[in-house]
PDB file of C-alpha atoms in Angstrom:
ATOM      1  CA  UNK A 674       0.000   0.000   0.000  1.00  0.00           C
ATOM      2  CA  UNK A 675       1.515   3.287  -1.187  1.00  0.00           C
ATOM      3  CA  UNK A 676       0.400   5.490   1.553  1.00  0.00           C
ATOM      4  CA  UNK A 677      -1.986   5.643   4.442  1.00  0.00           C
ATOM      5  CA  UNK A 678      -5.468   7.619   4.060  1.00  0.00           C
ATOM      6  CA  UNK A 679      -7.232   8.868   7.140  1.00  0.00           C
ATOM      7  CA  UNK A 680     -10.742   8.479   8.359  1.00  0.00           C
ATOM      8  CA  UNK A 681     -12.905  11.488  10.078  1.00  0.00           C
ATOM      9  CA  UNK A 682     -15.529   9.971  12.214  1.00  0.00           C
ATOM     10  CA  UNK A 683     -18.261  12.211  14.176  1.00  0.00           C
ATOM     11  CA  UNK A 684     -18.413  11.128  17.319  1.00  0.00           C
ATOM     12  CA  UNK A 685     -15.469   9.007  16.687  1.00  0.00           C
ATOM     13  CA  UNK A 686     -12.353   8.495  14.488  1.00  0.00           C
ATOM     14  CA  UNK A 687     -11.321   5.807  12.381  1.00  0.00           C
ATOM     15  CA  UNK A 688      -8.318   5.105   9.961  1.00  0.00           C
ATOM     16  CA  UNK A 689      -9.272   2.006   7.553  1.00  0.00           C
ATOM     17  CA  UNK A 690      -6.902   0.340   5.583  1.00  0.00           C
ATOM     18  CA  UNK A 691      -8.069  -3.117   4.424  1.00  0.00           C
ATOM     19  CA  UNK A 692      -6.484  -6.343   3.857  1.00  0.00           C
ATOM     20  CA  UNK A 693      -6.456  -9.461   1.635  1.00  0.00           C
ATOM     21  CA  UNK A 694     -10.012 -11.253   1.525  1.00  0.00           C
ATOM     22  CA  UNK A 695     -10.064 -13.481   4.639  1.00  0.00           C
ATOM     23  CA  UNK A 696     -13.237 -15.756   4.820  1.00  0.00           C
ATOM     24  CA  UNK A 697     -13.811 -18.308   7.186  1.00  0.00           C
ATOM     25  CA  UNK A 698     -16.381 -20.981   7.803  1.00  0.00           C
ATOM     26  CA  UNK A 699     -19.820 -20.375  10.138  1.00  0.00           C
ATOM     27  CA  UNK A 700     -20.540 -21.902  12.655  1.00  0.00           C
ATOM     28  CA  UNK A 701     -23.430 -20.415  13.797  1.00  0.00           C
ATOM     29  CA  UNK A 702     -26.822 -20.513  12.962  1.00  0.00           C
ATOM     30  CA  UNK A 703     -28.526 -16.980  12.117  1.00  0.00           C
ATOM     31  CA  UNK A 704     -31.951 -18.185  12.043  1.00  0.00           C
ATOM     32  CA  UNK A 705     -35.139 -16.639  13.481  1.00  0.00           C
ATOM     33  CA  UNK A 706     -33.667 -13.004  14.375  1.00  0.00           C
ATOM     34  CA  UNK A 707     -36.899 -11.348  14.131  1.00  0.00           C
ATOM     35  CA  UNK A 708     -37.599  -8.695  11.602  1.00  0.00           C
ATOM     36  CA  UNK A 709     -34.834  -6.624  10.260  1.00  0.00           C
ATOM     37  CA  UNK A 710     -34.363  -2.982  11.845  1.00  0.00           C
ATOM     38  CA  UNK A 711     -32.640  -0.051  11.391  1.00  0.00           C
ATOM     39  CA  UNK A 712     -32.462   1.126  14.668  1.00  0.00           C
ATOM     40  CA  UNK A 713     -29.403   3.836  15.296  1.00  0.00           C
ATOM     41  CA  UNK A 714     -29.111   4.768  11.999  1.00  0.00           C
ATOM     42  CA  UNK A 715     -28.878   7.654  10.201  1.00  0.00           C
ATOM     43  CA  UNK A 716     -28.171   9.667   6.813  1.00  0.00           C
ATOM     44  CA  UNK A 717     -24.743  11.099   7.188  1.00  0.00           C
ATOM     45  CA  UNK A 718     -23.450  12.317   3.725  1.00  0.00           C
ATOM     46  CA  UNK A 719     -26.711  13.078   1.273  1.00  0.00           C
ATOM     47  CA  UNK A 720     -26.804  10.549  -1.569  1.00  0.00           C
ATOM     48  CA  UNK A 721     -27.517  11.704  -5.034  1.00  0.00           C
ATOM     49  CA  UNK A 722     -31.293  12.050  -6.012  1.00  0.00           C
ATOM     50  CA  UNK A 723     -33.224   9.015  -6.075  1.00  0.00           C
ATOM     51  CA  UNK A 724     -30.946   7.247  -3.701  1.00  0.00           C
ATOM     52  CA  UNK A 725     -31.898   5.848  -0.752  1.00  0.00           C
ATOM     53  CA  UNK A 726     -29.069   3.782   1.407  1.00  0.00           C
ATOM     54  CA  UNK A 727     -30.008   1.978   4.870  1.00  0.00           C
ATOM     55  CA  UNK A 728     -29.133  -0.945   6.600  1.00  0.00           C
ATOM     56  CA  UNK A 729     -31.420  -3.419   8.456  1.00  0.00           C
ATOM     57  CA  UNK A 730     -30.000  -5.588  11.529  1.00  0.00           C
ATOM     58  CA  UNK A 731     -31.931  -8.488  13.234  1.00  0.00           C
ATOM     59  CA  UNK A 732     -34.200  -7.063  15.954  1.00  0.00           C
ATOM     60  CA  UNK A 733     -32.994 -10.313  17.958  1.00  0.00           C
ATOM     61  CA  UNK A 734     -29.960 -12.757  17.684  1.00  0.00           C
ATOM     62  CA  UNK A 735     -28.831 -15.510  20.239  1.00  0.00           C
ATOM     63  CA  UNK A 736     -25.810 -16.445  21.918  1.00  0.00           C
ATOM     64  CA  UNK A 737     -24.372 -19.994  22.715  1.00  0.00           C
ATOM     65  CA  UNK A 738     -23.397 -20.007  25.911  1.00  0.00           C
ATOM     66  CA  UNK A 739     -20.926 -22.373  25.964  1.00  0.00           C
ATOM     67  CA  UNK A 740     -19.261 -21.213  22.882  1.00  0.00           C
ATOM     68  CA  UNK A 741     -19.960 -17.380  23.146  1.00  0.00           C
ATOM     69  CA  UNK A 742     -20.657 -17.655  18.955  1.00  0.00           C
ATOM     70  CA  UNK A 743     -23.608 -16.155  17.182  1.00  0.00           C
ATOM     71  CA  UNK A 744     -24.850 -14.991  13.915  1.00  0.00           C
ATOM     72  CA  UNK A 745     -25.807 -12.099  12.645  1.00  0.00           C
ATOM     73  CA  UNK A 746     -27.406 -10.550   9.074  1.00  0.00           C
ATOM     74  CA  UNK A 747     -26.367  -7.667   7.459  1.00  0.00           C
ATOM     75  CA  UNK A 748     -28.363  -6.277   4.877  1.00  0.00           C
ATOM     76  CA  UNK A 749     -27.638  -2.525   3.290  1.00  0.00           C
ATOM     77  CA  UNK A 750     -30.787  -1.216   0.479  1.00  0.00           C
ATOM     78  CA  UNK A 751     -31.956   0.769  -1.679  1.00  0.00           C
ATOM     79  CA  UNK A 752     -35.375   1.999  -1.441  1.00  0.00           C
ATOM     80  CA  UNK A 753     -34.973   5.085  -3.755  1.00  0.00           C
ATOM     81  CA  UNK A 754     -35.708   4.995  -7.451  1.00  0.00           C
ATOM     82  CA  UNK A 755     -32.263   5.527  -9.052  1.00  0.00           C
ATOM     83  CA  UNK A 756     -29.182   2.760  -8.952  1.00  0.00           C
ATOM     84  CA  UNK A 757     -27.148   3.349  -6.119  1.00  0.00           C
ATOM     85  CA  UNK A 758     -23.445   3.420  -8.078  1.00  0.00           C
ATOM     86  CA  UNK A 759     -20.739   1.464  -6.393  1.00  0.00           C
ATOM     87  CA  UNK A 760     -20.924   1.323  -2.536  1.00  0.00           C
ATOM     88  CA  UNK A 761     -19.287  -0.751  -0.047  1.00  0.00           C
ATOM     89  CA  UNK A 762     -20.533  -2.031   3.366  1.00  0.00           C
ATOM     90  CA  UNK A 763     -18.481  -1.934   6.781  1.00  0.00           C
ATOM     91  CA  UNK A 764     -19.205  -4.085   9.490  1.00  0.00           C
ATOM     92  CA  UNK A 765     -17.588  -3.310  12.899  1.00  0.00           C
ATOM     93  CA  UNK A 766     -17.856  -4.812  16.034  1.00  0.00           C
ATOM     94  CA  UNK A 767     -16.601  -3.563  19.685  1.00  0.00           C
ATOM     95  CA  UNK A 768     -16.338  -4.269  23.153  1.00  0.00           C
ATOM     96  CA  UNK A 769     -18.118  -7.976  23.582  1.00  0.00           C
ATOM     97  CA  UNK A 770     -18.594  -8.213  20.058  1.00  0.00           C
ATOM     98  CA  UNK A 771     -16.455  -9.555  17.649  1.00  0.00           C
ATOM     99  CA  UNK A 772     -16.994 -10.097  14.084  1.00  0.00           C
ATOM    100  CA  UNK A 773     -14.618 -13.263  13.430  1.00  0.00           C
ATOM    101  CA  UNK A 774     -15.850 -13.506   9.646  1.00  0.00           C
ATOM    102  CA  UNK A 775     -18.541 -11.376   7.187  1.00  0.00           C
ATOM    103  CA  UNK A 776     -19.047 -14.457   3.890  1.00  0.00           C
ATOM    104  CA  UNK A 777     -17.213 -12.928   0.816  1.00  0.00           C
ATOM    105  CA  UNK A 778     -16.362  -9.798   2.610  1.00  0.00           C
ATOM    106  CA  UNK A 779     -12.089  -8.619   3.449  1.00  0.00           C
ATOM    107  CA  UNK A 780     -10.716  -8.201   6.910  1.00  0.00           C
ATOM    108  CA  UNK A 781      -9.867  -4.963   8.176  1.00  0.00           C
ATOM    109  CA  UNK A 782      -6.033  -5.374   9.078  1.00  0.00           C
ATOM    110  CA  UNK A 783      -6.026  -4.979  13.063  1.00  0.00           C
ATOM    111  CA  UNK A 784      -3.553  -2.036  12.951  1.00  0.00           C
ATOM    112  CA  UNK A 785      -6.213  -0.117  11.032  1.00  0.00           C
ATOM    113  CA  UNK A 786      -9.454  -0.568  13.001  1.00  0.00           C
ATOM    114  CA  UNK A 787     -10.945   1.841  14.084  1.00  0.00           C
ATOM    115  CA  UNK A 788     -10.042   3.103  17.638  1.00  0.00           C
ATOM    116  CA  UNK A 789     -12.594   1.134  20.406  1.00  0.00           C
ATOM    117  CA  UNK A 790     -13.181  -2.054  18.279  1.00  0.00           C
ATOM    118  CA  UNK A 791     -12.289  -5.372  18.194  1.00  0.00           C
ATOM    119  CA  UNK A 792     -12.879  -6.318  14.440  1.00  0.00           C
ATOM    120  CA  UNK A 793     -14.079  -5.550  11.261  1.00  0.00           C
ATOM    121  CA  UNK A 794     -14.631  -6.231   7.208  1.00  0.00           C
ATOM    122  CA  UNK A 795     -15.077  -4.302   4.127  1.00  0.00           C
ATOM    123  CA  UNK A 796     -17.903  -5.650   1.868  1.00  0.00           C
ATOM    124  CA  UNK A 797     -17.718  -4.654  -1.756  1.00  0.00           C
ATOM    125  CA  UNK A 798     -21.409  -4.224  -2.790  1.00  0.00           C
ATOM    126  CA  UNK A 799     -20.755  -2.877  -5.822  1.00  0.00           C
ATOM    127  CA  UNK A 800     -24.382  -0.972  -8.067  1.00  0.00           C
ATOM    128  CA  UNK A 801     -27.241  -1.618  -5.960  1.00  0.00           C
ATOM    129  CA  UNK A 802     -30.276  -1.441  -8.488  1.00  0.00           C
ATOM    130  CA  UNK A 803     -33.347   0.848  -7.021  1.00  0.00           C
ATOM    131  CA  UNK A 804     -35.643  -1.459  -4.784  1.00  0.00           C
ATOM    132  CA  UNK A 805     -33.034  -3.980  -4.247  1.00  0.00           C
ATOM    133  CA  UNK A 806     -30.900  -5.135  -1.319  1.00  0.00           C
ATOM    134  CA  UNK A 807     -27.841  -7.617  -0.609  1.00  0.00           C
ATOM    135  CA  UNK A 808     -27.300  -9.089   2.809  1.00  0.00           C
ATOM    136  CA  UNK A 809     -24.044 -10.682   4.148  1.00  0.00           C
ATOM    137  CA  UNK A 810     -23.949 -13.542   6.800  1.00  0.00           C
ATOM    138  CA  UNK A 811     -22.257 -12.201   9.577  1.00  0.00           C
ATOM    139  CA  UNK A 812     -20.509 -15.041  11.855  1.00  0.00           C
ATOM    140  CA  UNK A 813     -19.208 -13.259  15.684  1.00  0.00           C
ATOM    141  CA  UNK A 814     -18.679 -13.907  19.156  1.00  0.00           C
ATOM    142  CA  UNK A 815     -20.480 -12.282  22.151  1.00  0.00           C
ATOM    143  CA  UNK A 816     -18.800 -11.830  25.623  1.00  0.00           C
ATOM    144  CA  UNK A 817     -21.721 -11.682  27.723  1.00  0.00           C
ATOM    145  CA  UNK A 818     -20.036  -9.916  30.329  1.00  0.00           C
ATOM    146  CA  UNK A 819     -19.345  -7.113  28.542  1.00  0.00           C
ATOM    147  CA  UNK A 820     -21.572  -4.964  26.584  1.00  0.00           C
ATOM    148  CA  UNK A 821     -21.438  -5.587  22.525  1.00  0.00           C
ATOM    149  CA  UNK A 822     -21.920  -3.465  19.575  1.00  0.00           C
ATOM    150  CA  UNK A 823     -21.917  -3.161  16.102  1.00  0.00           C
ATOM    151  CA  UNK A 824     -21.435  -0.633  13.079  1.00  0.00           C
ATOM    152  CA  UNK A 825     -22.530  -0.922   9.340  1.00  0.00           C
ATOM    153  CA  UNK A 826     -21.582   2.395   7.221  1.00  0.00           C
ATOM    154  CA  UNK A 827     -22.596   2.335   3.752  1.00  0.00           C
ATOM    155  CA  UNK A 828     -19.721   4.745   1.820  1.00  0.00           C
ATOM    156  CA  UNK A 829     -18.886   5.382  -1.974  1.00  0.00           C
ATOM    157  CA  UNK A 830     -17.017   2.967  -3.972  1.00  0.00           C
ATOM    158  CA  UNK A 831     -13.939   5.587  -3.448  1.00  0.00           C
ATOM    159  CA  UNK A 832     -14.725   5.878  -0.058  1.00  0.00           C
ATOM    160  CA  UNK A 833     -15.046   9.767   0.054  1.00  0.00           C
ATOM    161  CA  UNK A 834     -18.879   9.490   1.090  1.00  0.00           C
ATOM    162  CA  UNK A 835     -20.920   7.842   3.819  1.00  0.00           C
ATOM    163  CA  UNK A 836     -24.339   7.614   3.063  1.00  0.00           C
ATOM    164  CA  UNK A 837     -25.587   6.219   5.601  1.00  0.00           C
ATOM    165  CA  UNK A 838     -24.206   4.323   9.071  1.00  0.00           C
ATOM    166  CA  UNK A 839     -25.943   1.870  11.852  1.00  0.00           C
ATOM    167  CA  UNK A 840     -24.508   2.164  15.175  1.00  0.00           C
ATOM    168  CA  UNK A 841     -22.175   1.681  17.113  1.00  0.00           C
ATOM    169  CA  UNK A 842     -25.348  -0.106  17.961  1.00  0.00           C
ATOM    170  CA  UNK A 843     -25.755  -2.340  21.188  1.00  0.00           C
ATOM    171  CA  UNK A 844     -27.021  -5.997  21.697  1.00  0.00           C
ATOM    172  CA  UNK A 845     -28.129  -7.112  24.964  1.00  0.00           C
ATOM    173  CA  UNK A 846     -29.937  -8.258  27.660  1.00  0.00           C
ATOM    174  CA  UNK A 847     -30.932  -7.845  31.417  1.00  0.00           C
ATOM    175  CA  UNK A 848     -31.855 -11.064  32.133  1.00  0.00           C
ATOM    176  CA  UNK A 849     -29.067 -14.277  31.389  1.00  0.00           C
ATOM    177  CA  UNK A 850     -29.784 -17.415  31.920  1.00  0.00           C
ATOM    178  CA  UNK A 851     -26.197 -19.268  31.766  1.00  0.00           C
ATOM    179  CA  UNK A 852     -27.762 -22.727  32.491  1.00  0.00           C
ATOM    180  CA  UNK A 853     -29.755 -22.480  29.179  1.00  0.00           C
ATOM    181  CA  UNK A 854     -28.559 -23.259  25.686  1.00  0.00           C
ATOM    182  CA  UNK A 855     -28.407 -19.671  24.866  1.00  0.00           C
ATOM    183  CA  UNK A 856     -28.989 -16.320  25.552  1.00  0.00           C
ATOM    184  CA  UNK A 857     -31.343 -14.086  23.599  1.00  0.00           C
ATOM    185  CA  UNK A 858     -29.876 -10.309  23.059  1.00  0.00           C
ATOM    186  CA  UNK A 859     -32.042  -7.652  21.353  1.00  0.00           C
ATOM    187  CA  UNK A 860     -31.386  -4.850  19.341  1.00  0.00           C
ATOM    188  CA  UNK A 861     -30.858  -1.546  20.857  1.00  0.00           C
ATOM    189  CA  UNK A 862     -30.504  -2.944  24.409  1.00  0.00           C
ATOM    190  CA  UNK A 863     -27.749  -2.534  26.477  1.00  0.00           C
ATOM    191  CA  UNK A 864     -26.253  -6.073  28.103  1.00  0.00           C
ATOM    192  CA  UNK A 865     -25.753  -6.209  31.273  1.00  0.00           C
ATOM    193  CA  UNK A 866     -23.134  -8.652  32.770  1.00  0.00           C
ATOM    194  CA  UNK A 867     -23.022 -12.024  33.664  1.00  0.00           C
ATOM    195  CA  UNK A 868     -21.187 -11.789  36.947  1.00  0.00           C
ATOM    196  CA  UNK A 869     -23.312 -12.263  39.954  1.00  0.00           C
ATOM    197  CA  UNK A 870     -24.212  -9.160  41.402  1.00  0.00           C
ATOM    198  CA  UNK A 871     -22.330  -6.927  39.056  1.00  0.00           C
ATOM    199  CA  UNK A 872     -24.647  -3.493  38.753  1.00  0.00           C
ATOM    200  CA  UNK A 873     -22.387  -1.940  35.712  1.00  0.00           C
ATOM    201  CA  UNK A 874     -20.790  -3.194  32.915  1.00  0.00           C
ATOM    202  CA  UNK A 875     -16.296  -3.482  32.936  1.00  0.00           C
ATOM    203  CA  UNK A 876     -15.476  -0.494  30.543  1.00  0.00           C
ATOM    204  CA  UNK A 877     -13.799  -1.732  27.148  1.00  0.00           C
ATOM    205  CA  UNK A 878     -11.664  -0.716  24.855  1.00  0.00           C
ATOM    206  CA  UNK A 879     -11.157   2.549  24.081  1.00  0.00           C
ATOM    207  CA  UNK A 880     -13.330   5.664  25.383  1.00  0.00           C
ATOM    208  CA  UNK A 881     -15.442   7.073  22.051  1.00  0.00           C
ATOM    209  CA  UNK A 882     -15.797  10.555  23.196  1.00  0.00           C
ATOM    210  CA  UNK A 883     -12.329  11.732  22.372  1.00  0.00           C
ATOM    211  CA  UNK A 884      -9.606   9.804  20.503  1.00  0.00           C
ATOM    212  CA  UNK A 885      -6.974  10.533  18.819  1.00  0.00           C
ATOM    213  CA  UNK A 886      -6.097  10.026  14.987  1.00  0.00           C
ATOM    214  CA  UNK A 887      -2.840   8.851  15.054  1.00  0.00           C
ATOM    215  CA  UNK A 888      -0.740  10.886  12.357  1.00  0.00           C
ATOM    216  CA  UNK A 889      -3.415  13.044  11.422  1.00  0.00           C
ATOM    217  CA  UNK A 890      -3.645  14.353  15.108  1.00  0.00           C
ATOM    218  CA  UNK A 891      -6.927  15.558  14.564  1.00  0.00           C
ATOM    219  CA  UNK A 892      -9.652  14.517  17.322  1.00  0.00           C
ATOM    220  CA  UNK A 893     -12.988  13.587  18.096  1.00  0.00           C
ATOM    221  CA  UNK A 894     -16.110  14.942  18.933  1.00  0.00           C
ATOM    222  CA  UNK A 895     -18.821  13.708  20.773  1.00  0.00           C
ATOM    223  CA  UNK A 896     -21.872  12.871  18.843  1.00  0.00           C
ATOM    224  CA  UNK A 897     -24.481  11.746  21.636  1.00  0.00           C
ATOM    225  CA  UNK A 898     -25.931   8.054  21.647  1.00  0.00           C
ATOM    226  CA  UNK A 899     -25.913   7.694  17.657  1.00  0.00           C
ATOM    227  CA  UNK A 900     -22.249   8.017  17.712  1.00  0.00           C
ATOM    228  CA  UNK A 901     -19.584   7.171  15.195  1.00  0.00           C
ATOM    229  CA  UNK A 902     -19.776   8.855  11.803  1.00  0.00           C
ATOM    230  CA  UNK A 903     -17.413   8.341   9.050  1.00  0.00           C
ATOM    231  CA  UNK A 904     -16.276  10.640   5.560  1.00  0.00           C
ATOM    232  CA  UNK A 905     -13.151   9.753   3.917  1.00  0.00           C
ATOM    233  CA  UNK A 906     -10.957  11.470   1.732  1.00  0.00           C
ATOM    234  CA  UNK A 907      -9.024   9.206  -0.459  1.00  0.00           C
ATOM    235  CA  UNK A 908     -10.595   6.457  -2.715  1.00  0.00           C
ATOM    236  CA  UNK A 909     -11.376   3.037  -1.143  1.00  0.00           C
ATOM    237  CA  UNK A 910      -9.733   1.306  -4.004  1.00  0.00           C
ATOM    238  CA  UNK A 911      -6.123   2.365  -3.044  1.00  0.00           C
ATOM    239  CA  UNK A 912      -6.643   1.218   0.380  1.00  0.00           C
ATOM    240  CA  UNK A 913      -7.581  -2.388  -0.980  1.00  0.00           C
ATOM    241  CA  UNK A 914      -4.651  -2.138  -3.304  1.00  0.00           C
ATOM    242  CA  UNK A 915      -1.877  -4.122  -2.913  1.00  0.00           C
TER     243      UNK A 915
END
């Protein structure tokens, strides 16, 4: 990669370089998550006219709790009336959830995730056609004491554009049950830990309020609850290069 671009997030910062396509098998199930929701998301960058981006999340997934693994689906569409043009779909976890694998999508190298998360992938939609949608299995791990959330931007082929962006988003619970087969989270809700007792959550990773950008110096500003928006300034496709 000839040189490193940098990532403006409000409510948070992010520098993402990607890496070779890394896909690995599922091994969890993603079935019967309940509708599909956009909760926490919003239009950052306008799209052109006729363009309508958003991203729909199960309003439900469930954890094993013996293995910690769940599944998750990802869909980005286009309501509008005009073809989209080339986007691309990020999916981001933090804290107690990690994205181990997005099917067909490339791996965020870890030195380029965004500050606060654990994992990510960069999925190349490509021309979504008006009324159409695409959605990407989504195979993770949930820490159950910890809170968990997730981030799908929608950006421009070159990157320079975010249309739209889920999240950070939280799944969770208030009520475990670590002698069943699983755990149901839901969408929206905050978890609260496993540990007996335990009235707030451990903090994780790295405070989302203010953060550095590493060589760009610049920082971030708090964006309330919807938190972390992206804009880039550099096209997508030399990040992916090489």
């Amino acid at each position: 990669m000839s040189s490193r671009r940098t990532t403006v997030i409000v409510g948070s910062l992010v520098t993402a370089s990607f890496s070779a396509v890394m896909i690995l098998p599922f091994t969890a199930s993603a079935d019967d998550q309940g509708p599909g929701s956009s909760k926490g998301g919003k239009v950052v960058d306008q799209p052109p006219k006729g363009v309508k981006l958003t991203t729909l999340l199960p309003s439900r997934i469930s954890v094993d709790n013996s293995s910690h693994k769940t599944a998750i689906t990802a869909t980005v569409k286009n309501d509008g009336t005009k073809d989209s043009g080339t986007v691309n779909l990020l999916v981001v976890g933090f804290d107690g959830l990690k994205v181990n694998s997005v099917e067909g999508c490339s791996a965020i190298a870890d030195k380029d995730l965004p500050k606060g998360s654990n994992s990510g992938f960069s999925c190349a939609v490509g021309n979504l056609a008006a009324g159409k949608s695409k959605s990407y299995a989504v195979d993770a791990t949930f820490d159950l004491g910890k809170k968990g959330e997730i981030c799908l931007p929608v950006q421009t082929g070159d990157g320079k554009k975010t249309y739209w962006q889920q999240g950070p988003v939280p799944f969770g619970t208030n009520d475990h049950s670590p002698n069943a087969p699983a755990t149901p989270l839901l969408l929206g809700t905050d978890n609260k830990p496993v540990a007996p007792g335990g009235d707030q959550l451990p903090k994780t990773g790295v405070g989302r309020d203010i953060l550095p950008l590493g060589a760009a110096g610049a920082t971030l500003m708090a964006a309330g609850a919807a938190g972390l928006w992206w804009s880039t300034r550099r096209p997508t496709a030399r990040r992916l290069a090489g």
